[in-house]
Tab-separated table of N, CA and C in Angstrom:
chain	number	residue	atom	x	y	z
R	1	UNK	N	9.387	138.621	230.067
R	1	UNK	CA	9.470	139.133	231.414
R	1	UNK	C	10.913	139.520	231.745
R	2	UNK	N	11.849	138.666	231.290
R	2	UNK	CA	13.252	138.973	231.507
R	2	UNK	C	13.678	140.159	230.652
R	3	UNK	N	13.071	140.284	229.458
R	3	UNK	CA	13.397	141.388	228.559
R	3	UNK	C	13.134	142.745	229.219
R	4	UNK	N	12.050	142.837	229.909
R	4	UNK	CA	11.685	144.109	230.530
R	4	UNK	C	12.650	144.531	231.617
R	5	UNK	N	13.294	143.564	232.270
R	5	UNK	CA	14.197	143.881	233.367
R	5	UNK	C	15.596	144.279	232.889
R	6	UNK	N	15.946	143.943	231.621
R	6	UNK	CA	17.277	144.300	231.108
R	6	UNK	C	17.300	145.760	230.695
R	7	UNK	N	18.387	146.417	231.015
R	7	UNK	CA	18.507	147.804	230.564
R	7	UNK	C	19.029	147.823	229.125
R	8	UNK	N	19.011	148.965	228.509
R	8	UNK	CA	19.365	149.078	227.086
R	8	UNK	C	20.842	148.752	226.843
R	9	UNK	N	21.696	149.035	227.796
R	9	UNK	CA	23.119	148.740	227.635
R	9	UNK	C	23.364	147.232	227.562
R	10	UNK	N	22.668	146.468	228.368
R	10	UNK	CA	22.788	145.005	228.348
R	10	UNK	C	22.281	144.447	227.030
R	11	UNK	N	21.183	144.990	226.511
R	11	UNK	CA	20.635	144.538	225.220
R	11	UNK	C	21.632	144.784	224.095
R	12	UNK	N	22.292	145.922	224.116
R	12	UNK	CA	23.285	146.239	223.088
R	12	UNK	C	24.454	145.250	223.169
R	13	UNK	N	24.887	144.929	224.384
R	13	UNK	CA	25.982	143.971	224.556
R	13	UNK	C	25.595	142.594	224.018
R	14	UNK	N	24.381	142.154	224.313
R	14	UNK	CA	23.914	140.841	223.842
R	14	UNK	C	23.805	140.835	222.321
R	15	UNK	N	23.272	141.907	221.740
R	15	UNK	CA	23.182	141.992	220.275
R	15	UNK	C	24.575	141.978	219.651
R	16	UNK	N	25.514	142.671	220.274
R	16	UNK	CA	26.884	142.704	219.768
R	16	UNK	C	27.504	141.307	219.798
R	17	UNK	N	27.284	140.582	220.884
R	17	UNK	CA	27.805	139.210	220.986
R	17	UNK	C	27.187	138.326	219.904
R	18	UNK	N	25.863	138.410	219.704
R	18	UNK	CA	25.180	137.603	218.678
R	18	UNK	C	25.681	137.945	217.277
R	19	UNK	N	25.820	139.207	216.990
R	19	UNK	CA	26.305	139.618	215.668
R	19	UNK	C	27.738	139.132	215.456
R	20	UNK	N	28.563	139.235	216.507
R	20	UNK	CA	29.950	138.757	216.406
R	20	UNK	C	29.994	137.253	216.156
R	21	UNK	N	29.170	136.493	216.873
R	21	UNK	CA	29.113	135.046	216.675
R	21	UNK	C	28.639	134.691	215.268
R	22	UNK	N	27.609	135.393	214.780
R	22	UNK	CA	27.105	135.134	213.429
R	22	UNK	C	28.161	135.457	212.371
R	23	UNK	N	28.876	136.563	212.548
R	23	UNK	CA	29.950	136.897	211.611
R	23	UNK	C	31.068	135.850	211.639
R	24	UNK	N	31.440	135.414	212.837
R	24	UNK	CA	32.471	134.393	212.973
R	24	UNK	C	32.043	133.098	212.284
R	25	UNK	N	30.813	132.663	212.531
R	25	UNK	CA	30.302	131.453	211.885
R	25	UNK	C	30.223	131.626	210.369
R	26	UNK	N	29.840	132.813	209.920
R	26	UNK	CA	29.791	133.087	208.480
R	26	UNK	C	31.168	132.996	207.844
R	27	UNK	N	32.181	133.581	208.494
R	27	UNK	CA	33.547	133.501	207.974
R	27	UNK	C	34.062	132.061	207.980
R	28	UNK	N	33.756	131.314	209.050
R	28	UNK	CA	34.166	129.912	209.094
R	28	UNK	C	33.520	129.109	207.970
R	29	UNK	N	32.240	129.362	207.709
R	29	UNK	CA	31.540	128.684	206.617
R	29	UNK	C	32.197	129.013	205.277
R	30	UNK	N	32.472	130.291	205.050
R	30	UNK	CA	33.125	130.686	203.798
R	30	UNK	C	34.497	130.024	203.656
R	31	UNK	N	35.282	130.052	204.738
R	31	UNK	CA	36.653	129.559	204.698
R	31	UNK	C	36.732	128.041	204.573
R	32	UNK	N	35.896	127.324	205.296
R	32	UNK	CA	35.995	125.862	205.351
R	32	UNK	C	35.115	125.132	204.341
R	33	UNK	N	34.052	125.763	203.875
R	33	UNK	CA	33.117	125.079	202.981
R	33	UNK	C	33.125	125.681	201.579
R	34	UNK	N	32.860	126.948	201.479
R	34	UNK	CA	32.663	127.560	200.170
R	34	UNK	C	33.972	127.763	199.388
R	35	UNK	N	35.011	128.299	200.018
R	35	UNK	CA	36.265	128.562	199.309
R	35	UNK	C	36.941	127.286	198.784
R	36	UNK	N	37.031	126.202	199.579
R	36	UNK	CA	37.631	124.984	199.009
R	36	UNK	C	36.878	124.462	197.783
R	37	UNK	N	35.573	124.587	197.790
R	37	UNK	CA	34.800	124.159	196.621
R	37	UNK	C	35.112	125.064	195.440
R	38	UNK	N	35.098	126.364	195.682
R	38	UNK	CA	35.344	127.321	194.598
R	38	UNK	C	36.773	127.217	194.055
R	39	UNK	N	37.736	126.901	194.913
R	39	UNK	CA	39.135	126.857	194.477
R	39	UNK	C	39.553	125.532	193.848
R	40	UNK	N	39.054	124.413	194.390
R	40	UNK	CA	39.635	123.131	194.007
R	40	UNK	C	38.708	122.174	193.265
R	41	UNK	N	37.426	122.453	193.198
R	41	UNK	CA	36.527	121.516	192.532
R	41	UNK	C	36.436	121.736	191.031
R	42	UNK	N	36.901	122.861	190.544
R	42	UNK	CA	36.897	123.118	189.111
R	42	UNK	C	38.178	122.550	188.506
R	43	UNK	N	38.151	122.177	187.242
R	43	UNK	CA	39.372	121.663	186.607
R	43	UNK	C	40.483	122.715	186.609
R	44	UNK	N	41.696	122.249	186.818
R	44	UNK	CA	42.859	123.136	186.839
R	44	UNK	C	43.412	123.251	185.421
R	45	UNK	N	43.236	124.404	184.819
R	45	UNK	CA	43.698	124.638	183.448
R	45	UNK	C	44.978	125.472	183.404
R	46	UNK	N	45.581	125.720	184.560
R	46	UNK	CA	46.778	126.564	184.614
R	46	UNK	C	48.026	125.792	184.196
R	47	UNK	N	48.954	126.494	183.595
R	47	UNK	CA	50.272	125.924	183.314
R	47	UNK	C	50.996	125.743	184.645
R	48	UNK	N	51.919	124.801	184.707
R	48	UNK	CA	52.623	124.529	185.960
R	48	UNK	C	53.386	125.762	186.452
R	49	UNK	N	53.962	126.524	185.533
R	49	UNK	CA	54.794	127.669	185.914
R	49	UNK	C	53.995	128.879	186.381
R	50	UNK	N	52.726	128.982	186.013
R	50	UNK	CA	51.977	130.198	186.318
R	50	UNK	C	51.668	130.338	187.797
R	51	UNK	N	51.322	129.252	188.432
R	51	UNK	CA	50.988	129.300	189.853
R	51	UNK	C	51.367	127.965	190.495
R	52	UNK	N	52.655	127.740	190.757
R	52	UNK	CA	53.091	126.423	191.212
R	52	UNK	C	52.518	126.000	192.559
R	53	UNK	N	52.293	126.941	193.465
R	53	UNK	CA	51.760	126.548	194.772
R	53	UNK	C	50.302	126.133	194.657
R	54	UNK	N	49.523	126.870	193.877
R	54	UNK	CA	48.132	126.463	193.657
R	54	UNK	C	48.095	125.111	192.946
R	55	UNK	N	48.945	124.936	191.948
R	55	UNK	CA	48.976	123.670	191.216
R	55	UNK	C	49.316	122.511	192.145
R	56	UNK	N	50.261	122.729	193.070
R	56	UNK	CA	50.608	121.670	194.018
R	56	UNK	C	49.424	121.342	194.916
R	57	UNK	N	48.783	122.364	195.477
R	57	UNK	CA	47.635	122.114	196.354
R	57	UNK	C	46.510	121.414	195.606
R	58	UNK	N	46.261	121.837	194.375
R	58	UNK	CA	45.207	121.218	193.565
R	58	UNK	C	45.548	119.752	193.289
R	59	UNK	N	46.783	119.503	192.902
R	59	UNK	CA	47.222	118.134	192.609
R	59	UNK	C	47.197	117.280	193.870
R	60	UNK	N	47.659	117.844	194.976
R	60	UNK	CA	47.705	117.121	196.246
R	60	UNK	C	46.309	116.661	196.662
R	61	UNK	N	45.326	117.515	196.483
R	61	UNK	CA	43.952	117.175	196.864
R	61	UNK	C	43.321	116.157	195.924
R	62	UNK	N	43.765	116.143	194.665
R	62	UNK	CA	43.080	115.333	193.663
R	62	UNK	C	43.779	114.033	193.293
R	63	UNK	N	44.959	113.771	193.837
R	63	UNK	CA	45.610	112.488	193.555
R	63	UNK	C	44.886	111.411	194.347
R	64	UNK	N	44.341	110.471	193.605
R	64	UNK	CA	43.672	109.322	194.229
R	64	UNK	C	43.979	108.097	193.378
R	65	UNK	N	44.353	107.024	194.025
R	65	UNK	CA	44.570	105.769	193.317
R	65	UNK	C	43.393	104.851	193.626
R	66	UNK	N	42.823	104.276	192.587
R	66	UNK	CA	41.697	103.354	192.753
R	66	UNK	C	42.179	102.082	193.448
R	67	UNK	N	41.230	101.291	193.965
R	67	UNK	CA	41.596	100.067	194.689
R	67	UNK	C	42.371	99.090	193.808
R	68	UNK	N	41.997	99.007	192.531
R	68	UNK	CA	42.673	98.066	191.633
R	68	UNK	C	43.905	98.679	190.964
R	69	UNK	N	44.240	99.907	191.320
R	69	UNK	CA	45.389	100.606	190.748
R	69	UNK	C	46.575	100.557	191.705
R	70	UNK	N	47.759	100.518	191.131
R	70	UNK	CA	48.978	100.596	191.937
R	70	UNK	C	49.629	101.932	191.624
R	71	UNK	N	49.770	102.752	192.638
R	71	UNK	CA	50.252	104.110	192.425
R	71	UNK	C	51.748	104.263	192.597
R	72	UNK	N	52.295	105.147	191.792
R	72	UNK	CA	53.694	105.564	191.918
R	72	UNK	C	53.674	107.076	192.096
R	73	UNK	N	54.192	107.553	193.217
R	73	UNK	CA	54.311	108.998	193.428
R	73	UNK	C	55.752	109.405	193.141
R	74	UNK	N	55.893	110.355	192.245
R	74	UNK	CA	57.207	110.872	191.895
R	74	UNK	C	57.346	112.221	192.577
R	75	UNK	N	58.247	112.290	193.549
R	75	UNK	CA	58.429	113.516	194.326
R	75	UNK	C	59.763	114.148	193.960
R	76	UNK	N	59.846	115.419	194.210
R	76	UNK	CA	61.075	116.162	193.951
R	76	UNK	C	60.735	117.624	193.786
R	77	UNK	N	61.749	118.432	193.597
R	77	UNK	CA	61.505	119.859	193.410
R	77	UNK	C	60.904	120.083	192.032
R	78	UNK	N	60.483	121.299	191.780
R	78	UNK	CA	59.905	121.599	190.468
R	78	UNK	C	60.940	121.443	189.362
R	79	UNK	N	62.229	121.563	189.702
R	79	UNK	CA	63.283	121.326	188.718
R	79	UNK	C	63.254	119.858	188.292
R	80	UNK	N	62.968	118.969	189.243
R	80	UNK	CA	62.905	117.541	188.937
R	80	UNK	C	61.737	117.209	188.014
R	81	UNK	N	60.743	118.062	187.983
R	81	UNK	CA	59.597	117.838	187.094
R	81	UNK	C	60.063	117.704	185.654
R	82	UNK	N	61.094	118.434	185.297
R	82	UNK	CA	61.578	118.398	183.925
R	82	UNK	C	62.426	117.160	183.653
R	83	UNK	N	62.701	116.358	184.678
R	83	UNK	CA	63.486	115.138	184.515
R	83	UNK	C	62.622	113.886	184.489
R	84	UNK	N	61.417	113.966	184.992
R	84	UNK	CA	60.547	112.794	185.096
R	84	UNK	C	59.160	113.155	184.589
R	85	UNK	N	58.653	112.314	183.725
R	85	UNK	CA	57.328	112.557	183.152
R	85	UNK	C	56.396	111.426	183.569
R	86	UNK	N	55.459	111.700	184.473
R	86	UNK	CA	54.587	110.639	184.978
R	86	UNK	C	53.867	109.850	183.882
R	87	UNK	N	53.391	110.529	182.853
R	87	UNK	CA	52.679	109.824	181.782
R	87	UNK	C	53.615	108.853	181.072
R	88	UNK	N	54.830	109.281	180.805
R	88	UNK	CA	55.798	108.416	180.136
R	88	UNK	C	56.178	107.233	181.033
R	89	UNK	N	56.345	107.487	182.323
R	89	UNK	CA	56.668	106.413	183.265
R	89	UNK	C	55.522	105.414	183.320
R	90	UNK	N	54.286	105.911	183.379
R	90	UNK	CA	53.113	105.031	183.384
R	90	UNK	C	53.102	104.165	182.131
R	91	UNK	N	53.305	104.776	180.977
R	91	UNK	CA	53.300	104.028	179.714
R	91	UNK	C	54.402	102.975	179.686
R	92	UNK	N	55.601	103.342	180.158
R	92	UNK	CA	56.723	102.393	180.169
R	92	UNK	C	56.434	101.198	181.075
R	93	UNK	N	55.907	101.466	182.261
R	93	UNK	CA	55.624	100.378	183.202
R	93	UNK	C	54.507	99.491	182.662
R	94	UNK	N	53.484	100.085	182.089
R	94	UNK	CA	52.353	99.297	181.572
R	94	UNK	C	52.743	98.417	180.390
R	95	UNK	N	53.693	98.846	179.590
R	95	UNK	CA	54.098	98.043	178.429
R	95	UNK	C	55.274	97.121	178.741
R	96	UNK	N	55.781	97.148	179.958
R	96	UNK	CA	56.907	96.288	180.333
R	96	UNK	C	56.387	94.912	180.757
R	97	UNK	N	57.312	94.053	181.127
R	97	UNK	CA	56.954	92.696	181.567
R	97	UNK	C	56.743	92.615	183.074
R	98	UNK	N	56.590	93.754	183.734
R	98	UNK	CA	56.396	93.765	185.185
R	98	UNK	C	55.040	93.151	185.508
R	99	UNK	N	55.024	92.322	186.548
R	99	UNK	CA	53.772	91.696	186.966
R	99	UNK	C	52.763	92.787	187.331
R	100	UNK	N	51.561	92.688	186.833
R	100	UNK	CA	50.477	93.664	187.045
R	100	UNK	C	50.882	95.059	186.576
R	101	UNK	N	51.769	95.142	185.606
R	101	UNK	CA	52.252	96.425	185.104
R	101	UNK	C	51.148	97.322	184.590
R	102	UNK	N	50.088	96.726	184.034
R	102	UNK	CA	48.979	97.527	183.493
R	102	UNK	C	48.176	98.223	184.587
R	103	UNK	N	48.411	97.842	185.828
R	103	UNK	CA	47.677	98.460	186.945
R	103	UNK	C	48.392	99.686	187.521
R	104	UNK	N	49.607	99.945	187.080
R	104	UNK	CA	50.389	101.050	187.639
R	104	UNK	C	50.024	102.380	186.983
R	105	UNK	N	50.040	103.422	187.814
R	105	UNK	CA	49.851	104.792	187.318
R	105	UNK	C	50.753	105.708	188.135
R	106	UNK	N	51.493	106.553	187.445
R	106	UNK	CA	52.419	107.479	188.110
R	106	UNK	C	51.799	108.869	188.193
R	107	UNK	N	52.028	109.530	189.297
R	107	UNK	CA	51.581	110.914	189.516
R	107	UNK	C	52.751	111.698	190.081
R	108	UNK	N	52.794	112.975	189.750
R	108	UNK	CA	53.856	113.837	190.244
R	108	UNK	C	53.393	114.553	191.504
R	109	UNK	N	54.224	114.570	192.528
R	109	UNK	CA	53.913	115.178	193.821
R	109	UNK	C	55.037	116.162	194.123
R	110	UNK	N	54.849	117.413	193.727
R	110	UNK	CA	55.961	118.352	193.833
R	110	UNK	C	55.497	119.786	193.976
R	111	UNK	N	56.330	120.584	194.603
R	111	UNK	CA	56.177	122.039	194.594
R	111	UNK	C	57.573	122.644	194.497
R	112	UNK	N	57.676	123.941	194.262
R	112	UNK	CA	59.007	124.543	194.139
R	112	UNK	C	59.857	124.285	195.384
R	113	UNK	N	61.076	123.857	195.147
R	113	UNK	CA	62.066	123.624	196.207
R	113	UNK	C	61.632	122.566	197.214
R	114	UNK	N	60.939	121.529	196.752
R	114	UNK	CA	60.534	120.435	197.642
R	114	UNK	C	61.779	119.663	198.065
R	115	UNK	N	62.110	119.757	199.325
R	115	UNK	CA	63.288	119.069	199.843
R	115	UNK	C	62.849	117.763	200.505
R	116	UNK	N	63.785	116.859	200.795
R	116	UNK	CA	63.406	115.640	201.518
R	116	UNK	C	62.740	115.940	202.863
R	117	UNK	N	63.140	117.021	203.507
R	117	UNK	CA	62.499	117.405	204.766
R	117	UNK	C	61.039	117.761	204.539
R	118	UNK	N	60.760	118.510	203.479
R	118	UNK	CA	59.368	118.833	203.150
R	118	UNK	C	58.578	117.564	202.887
R	119	UNK	N	59.207	116.634	202.184
R	119	UNK	CA	58.536	115.374	201.869
R	119	UNK	C	58.159	114.643	203.153
R	120	UNK	N	59.029	114.707	204.150
R	120	UNK	CA	58.731	114.097	205.447
R	120	UNK	C	57.472	114.722	206.059
R	121	UNK	N	57.331	116.035	205.947
R	121	UNK	CA	56.153	116.697	206.508
R	121	UNK	C	54.875	116.322	205.767
R	122	UNK	N	55.000	115.918	204.505
R	122	UNK	CA	53.834	115.478	203.734
R	122	UNK	C	53.601	113.978	203.855
R	123	UNK	N	54.364	113.287	204.696
R	123	UNK	CA	54.296	111.827	204.743
R	123	UNK	C	52.904	111.308	205.096
R	124	UNK	N	52.178	111.971	205.974
R	124	UNK	CA	50.821	111.508	206.299
R	124	UNK	C	49.921	111.556	205.076
R	125	UNK	N	49.998	112.647	204.332
R	125	UNK	CA	49.191	112.768	203.120
R	125	UNK	C	49.599	111.713	202.095
R	126	UNK	N	50.889	111.491	201.957
R	126	UNK	CA	51.382	110.493	201.000
R	126	UNK	C	50.915	109.098	201.404
R	127	UNK	N	51.017	108.768	202.680
R	127	UNK	CA	50.586	107.446	203.141
R	127	UNK	C	49.082	107.251	202.977
R	128	UNK	N	48.302	108.311	203.138
R	128	UNK	CA	46.852	108.202	202.937
R	128	UNK	C	46.499	107.881	201.491
R	129	UNK	N	47.364	108.239	200.564
R	129	UNK	CA	47.111	107.953	199.145
R	129	UNK	C	47.429	106.499	198.800
R	130	UNK	N	48.132	105.805	199.680
R	130	UNK	CA	48.492	104.396	199.549
R	130	UNK	C	49.204	104.057	198.234
R	131	UNK	N	50.308	104.752	197.938
R	131	UNK	CA	51.052	104.390	196.725
R	131	UNK	C	51.866	103.109	196.942
R	132	UNK	N	52.143	102.411	195.869
R	132	UNK	CA	53.016	101.237	195.927
R	132	UNK	C	54.474	101.667	196.049
R	133	UNK	N	54.777	102.821	195.458
R	133	UNK	CA	56.162	103.269	195.384
R	133	UNK	C	56.217	104.793	195.431
R	134	UNK	N	57.179	105.321	196.188
R	134	UNK	CA	57.449	106.763	196.200
R	134	UNK	C	58.895	106.942	195.752
R	135	UNK	N	59.077	107.745	194.712
R	135	UNK	CA	60.410	107.988	194.162
R	135	UNK	C	60.727	109.465	194.351
R	136	UNK	N	61.870	109.743	194.968
R	136	UNK	CA	62.310	111.132	195.105
R	136	UNK	C	63.384	111.380	194.055
R	137	UNK	N	63.076	112.244	193.103
R	137	UNK	CA	64.010	112.564	192.024
R	137	UNK	C	64.913	113.699	192.496
R	138	UNK	N	66.189	113.434	192.501
R	138	UNK	CA	67.158	114.447	192.904
R	138	UNK	C	67.841	114.972	191.651
R	139	UNK	N	67.662	116.225	191.392
R	139	UNK	CA	68.266	116.869	190.235
R	139	UNK	C	69.524	117.597	190.704
R	140	UNK	N	70.612	117.546	189.955
R	140	UNK	CA	71.837	118.242	190.382
R	140	UNK	C	71.621	119.728	190.682
R	141	UNK	N	70.676	120.350	190.010
R	141	UNK	CA	70.414	121.773	190.268
R	141	UNK	C	69.889	121.989	191.685
R	142	UNK	N	69.253	120.961	192.262
R	142	UNK	CA	68.730	121.083	193.625
R	142	UNK	C	69.845	121.195	194.663
R	143	UNK	N	71.023	120.716	194.331
R	143	UNK	CA	72.132	120.743	195.285
R	143	UNK	C	72.783	122.112	195.398
R	144	UNK	N	72.494	122.995	194.472
R	144	UNK	CA	73.032	124.359	194.453
R	144	UNK	C	74.561	124.364	194.563
R	145	UNK	N	75.174	123.520	193.761
R	145	UNK	CA	76.635	123.417	193.783
R	145	UNK	C	77.304	124.709	193.339
R	146	UNK	N	76.655	125.447	192.458
R	146	UNK	CA	77.240	126.712	192.018
R	146	UNK	C	77.342	127.702	193.175
R	147	UNK	N	76.405	127.648	194.121
R	147	UNK	CA	76.467	128.510	195.301
R	147	UNK	C	77.680	128.151	196.153
R	148	UNK	N	77.907	126.862	196.353
R	148	UNK	CA	79.048	126.414	197.160
R	148	UNK	C	80.348	126.833	196.485
R	149	UNK	N	80.414	126.671	195.176
R	149	UNK	CA	81.618	127.041	194.440
R	149	UNK	C	81.887	128.539	194.556
R	150	UNK	N	80.861	129.356	194.413
R	150	UNK	CA	81.034	130.806	194.529
R	150	UNK	C	81.511	131.183	195.924
R	151	UNK	N	80.957	130.534	196.927
R	151	UNK	CA	81.328	130.835	198.305
R	151	UNK	C	82.806	130.502	198.535
R	152	UNK	N	83.259	129.360	198.022
R	152	UNK	CA	84.667	128.974	198.178
R	152	UNK	C	85.587	129.911	197.408
R	153	UNK	N	85.164	130.342	196.236
R	153	UNK	CA	85.969	131.284	195.451
R	153	UNK	C	86.097	132.604	196.200
R	154	UNK	N	84.994	133.061	196.814
R	154	UNK	CA	85.047	134.307	197.580
R	154	UNK	C	86.002	134.183	198.760
R	155	UNK	N	86.020	133.028	199.426
R	155	UNK	CA	86.955	132.814	200.530
R	155	UNK	C	88.391	132.850	200.015
R	156	UNK	N	88.619	132.204	198.880
R	156	UNK	CA	89.952	132.159	198.295
R	156	UNK	C	90.423	133.552	197.903
R	157	UNK	N	89.549	134.329	197.302
R	157	UNK	CA	89.892	135.693	196.889
R	157	UNK	C	90.191	136.551	198.112
R	158	UNK	N	89.389	136.427	199.157
R	158	UNK	CA	89.604	137.253	200.348
R	158	UNK	C	90.901	136.879	201.061
R	159	UNK	N	91.289	135.603	201.062
R	159	UNK	CA	92.557	135.223	201.695
R	159	UNK	C	93.743	135.662	200.854
R	160	UNK	N	93.595	135.682	199.531
R	160	UNK	CA	94.681	136.144	198.653
R	160	UNK	C	94.912	137.639	198.794
R	161	UNK	N	93.872	138.396	199.058
R	161	UNK	CA	94.017	139.848	199.216
R	161	UNK	C	94.795	140.182	200.482
R	162	UNK	N	94.675	139.356	201.497
R	162	UNK	CA	95.383	139.610	202.752
R	162	UNK	C	96.888	139.397	202.591
R	163	UNK	N	97.257	138.476	201.714
R	163	UNK	CA	98.686	138.153	201.523
R	163	UNK	C	99.375	139.251	200.857
């Protein structure tokens, strides 16, 4: 009865609203449900260097410590990755005389140029993983000392030219 009283312009507007809502819900479903499954539920076979941001997101989502496990998160920039090897650290701790050493497992938590400030922003995620220990590896390359040296040399050269 109400249908008969609506003019064709109103029907088109209502259909447009319904189609827009359905498209919005479809995109939300794809973005929140289907894409995370397609991107992160399959094993990550990529080398660390090929796609470091994807590797970080994949690792971040999949780091879980069991209730009987004691976790060690090793954080730092991707340069620090070459200074610390989680598997080797795990093996060293497990074979040491540390109490409950066999329960420890180390995981790397890093992306390119991970600074202490970035680590602070990830603190909620890190705390949710409930590690026993978080280690931030600082590599001298992260300090960019060569940049500071070049900048000072440029200042020195420019002041010498004025003299």
